[in-house]
């Protein structure tokens, strides 16, 4: 639908200029000042990423948190559900 006026104008020999839009920021005519405190905070927020390394000294705690604790929660919840809501025998 937008191509039709452009093609018509080009056939007639007229020059068609596109409308200029500012999509990502503010135009320079608005004189926007950046908040330096906010920019500094944003920069610090991006740089707080830490790498995670697993050493042999960290291995027992990683095993406990990733396997034993979730299994303990599962087992205790399952045992409680079995005692509170026993299955009925079917013939």
Short mmCIF file of C-alpha atoms in Angstrom, two decimals:
data_model
loop_
_atom_site.label_atom_id
_atom_site.label_comp_id
_atom_site.label_asym_id
_atom_site.label_seq_id
_atom_site.Cartn_x
_atom_site.Cartn_y
_atom_site.Cartn_z
CA UNK A 1 0.00 0.00 0.00
CA UNK A 2 2.92 2.33 0.68
CA UNK A 3 4.63 1.40 -2.57
CA UNK A 4 1.87 2.71 -4.81
CA UNK A 5 2.40 6.47 -4.14
CA UNK A 6 6.17 6.03 -4.36
CA UNK A 7 5.96 4.17 -7.67
CA UNK A 8 3.51 6.73 -9.05
CA UNK A 9 5.77 9.61 -8.05
CA UNK A 10 8.81 7.95 -9.62
CA UNK A 11 6.94 7.39 -12.87
CA UNK A 12 6.03 11.06 -12.96
CA UNK A 13 9.67 12.06 -12.42
CA UNK A 14 9.14 13.51 -8.97
CA UNK A 15 11.59 12.94 -6.16
CA UNK A 16 10.17 11.14 -3.13
CA UNK A 17 11.85 11.67 0.22
CA UNK A 18 11.22 9.36 3.12
CA UNK A 19 9.96 10.73 6.37
CA UNK A 20 12.77 10.70 8.93
CA UNK A 21 11.96 9.00 12.21
CA UNK A 22 13.96 8.83 15.42
CA UNK A 23 13.34 5.29 16.61
CA UNK A 24 15.99 4.63 19.21
CA UNK A 25 16.48 7.81 21.14
CA UNK A 26 15.70 11.44 21.31
CA UNK A 27 16.53 13.90 18.54
CA UNK A 28 19.29 16.37 19.22
CA UNK A 29 16.83 19.24 19.22
CA UNK A 30 15.30 18.07 22.52
CA UNK A 31 18.52 18.70 24.53
CA UNK A 32 18.07 15.70 26.79
CA UNK A 33 20.61 15.40 29.61
CA UNK A 34 21.54 11.98 30.90
CA UNK A 35 21.18 11.29 34.58
CA UNK A 36 24.76 10.40 35.50
CA UNK A 37 23.79 8.62 38.74
CA UNK A 38 21.40 6.40 36.83
CA UNK A 39 23.95 5.72 34.08
CA UNK A 40 26.59 4.79 36.66
CA UNK A 41 24.18 2.49 38.49
CA UNK A 42 23.20 0.84 35.21
CA UNK A 43 26.85 0.27 34.35
CA UNK A 44 27.55 -1.29 37.74
CA UNK A 45 24.50 -3.48 37.39
CA UNK A 46 25.75 -4.90 34.12
CA UNK A 47 29.21 -5.66 35.53
CA UNK A 48 28.06 -7.64 38.58
CA UNK A 49 28.00 -10.87 36.61
CA UNK A 50 30.20 -13.47 38.27
CA UNK A 51 31.55 -16.68 36.88
CA UNK A 52 30.85 -19.86 38.79
CA UNK A 53 33.66 -22.34 39.31
CA UNK A 54 33.33 -25.73 40.90
CA UNK A 55 36.34 -26.86 42.92
CA UNK A 56 36.77 -30.09 44.82
CA UNK A 57 36.26 -28.17 48.07
CA UNK A 58 32.86 -26.96 46.84
CA UNK A 59 31.74 -30.36 45.60
CA UNK A 60 30.08 -31.62 48.85
CA UNK A 61 28.00 -28.46 49.26
CA UNK A 62 26.98 -28.52 45.59
CA UNK A 63 25.90 -32.16 45.95
CA UNK A 64 23.88 -31.37 49.06
CA UNK A 65 22.07 -28.42 47.51
CA UNK A 66 21.44 -29.99 44.11
CA UNK A 67 20.57 -33.57 45.09
CA UNK A 68 20.12 -34.30 48.80
CA UNK A 69 17.98 -31.31 49.78
CA UNK A 70 15.48 -31.66 46.88
CA UNK A 71 15.26 -35.42 47.43
CA UNK A 72 14.70 -34.86 51.16
CA UNK A 73 11.84 -32.45 50.45
CA UNK A 74 10.35 -34.92 47.95
CA UNK A 75 10.63 -37.87 50.32
CA UNK A 76 9.12 -36.05 53.30
CA UNK A 77 6.26 -34.66 51.20
CA UNK A 78 5.55 -38.08 49.71
CA UNK A 79 5.59 -39.75 53.13
CA UNK A 80 3.18 -37.15 54.52
CA UNK A 81 0.80 -37.58 51.59
CA UNK A 82 0.87 -41.37 51.98
CA UNK A 83 -0.04 -41.12 55.68
CA UNK A 84 -2.77 -38.50 55.25
CA UNK A 85 -4.35 -39.94 52.11
CA UNK A 86 -3.81 -43.71 51.99
CA UNK A 87 -4.75 -45.57 48.82
CA UNK A 88 -7.88 -47.66 48.90
CA UNK A 89 -7.54 -51.33 48.10
CA UNK A 90 -9.24 -52.41 44.89
CA UNK A 91 -10.48 -55.89 44.16
#
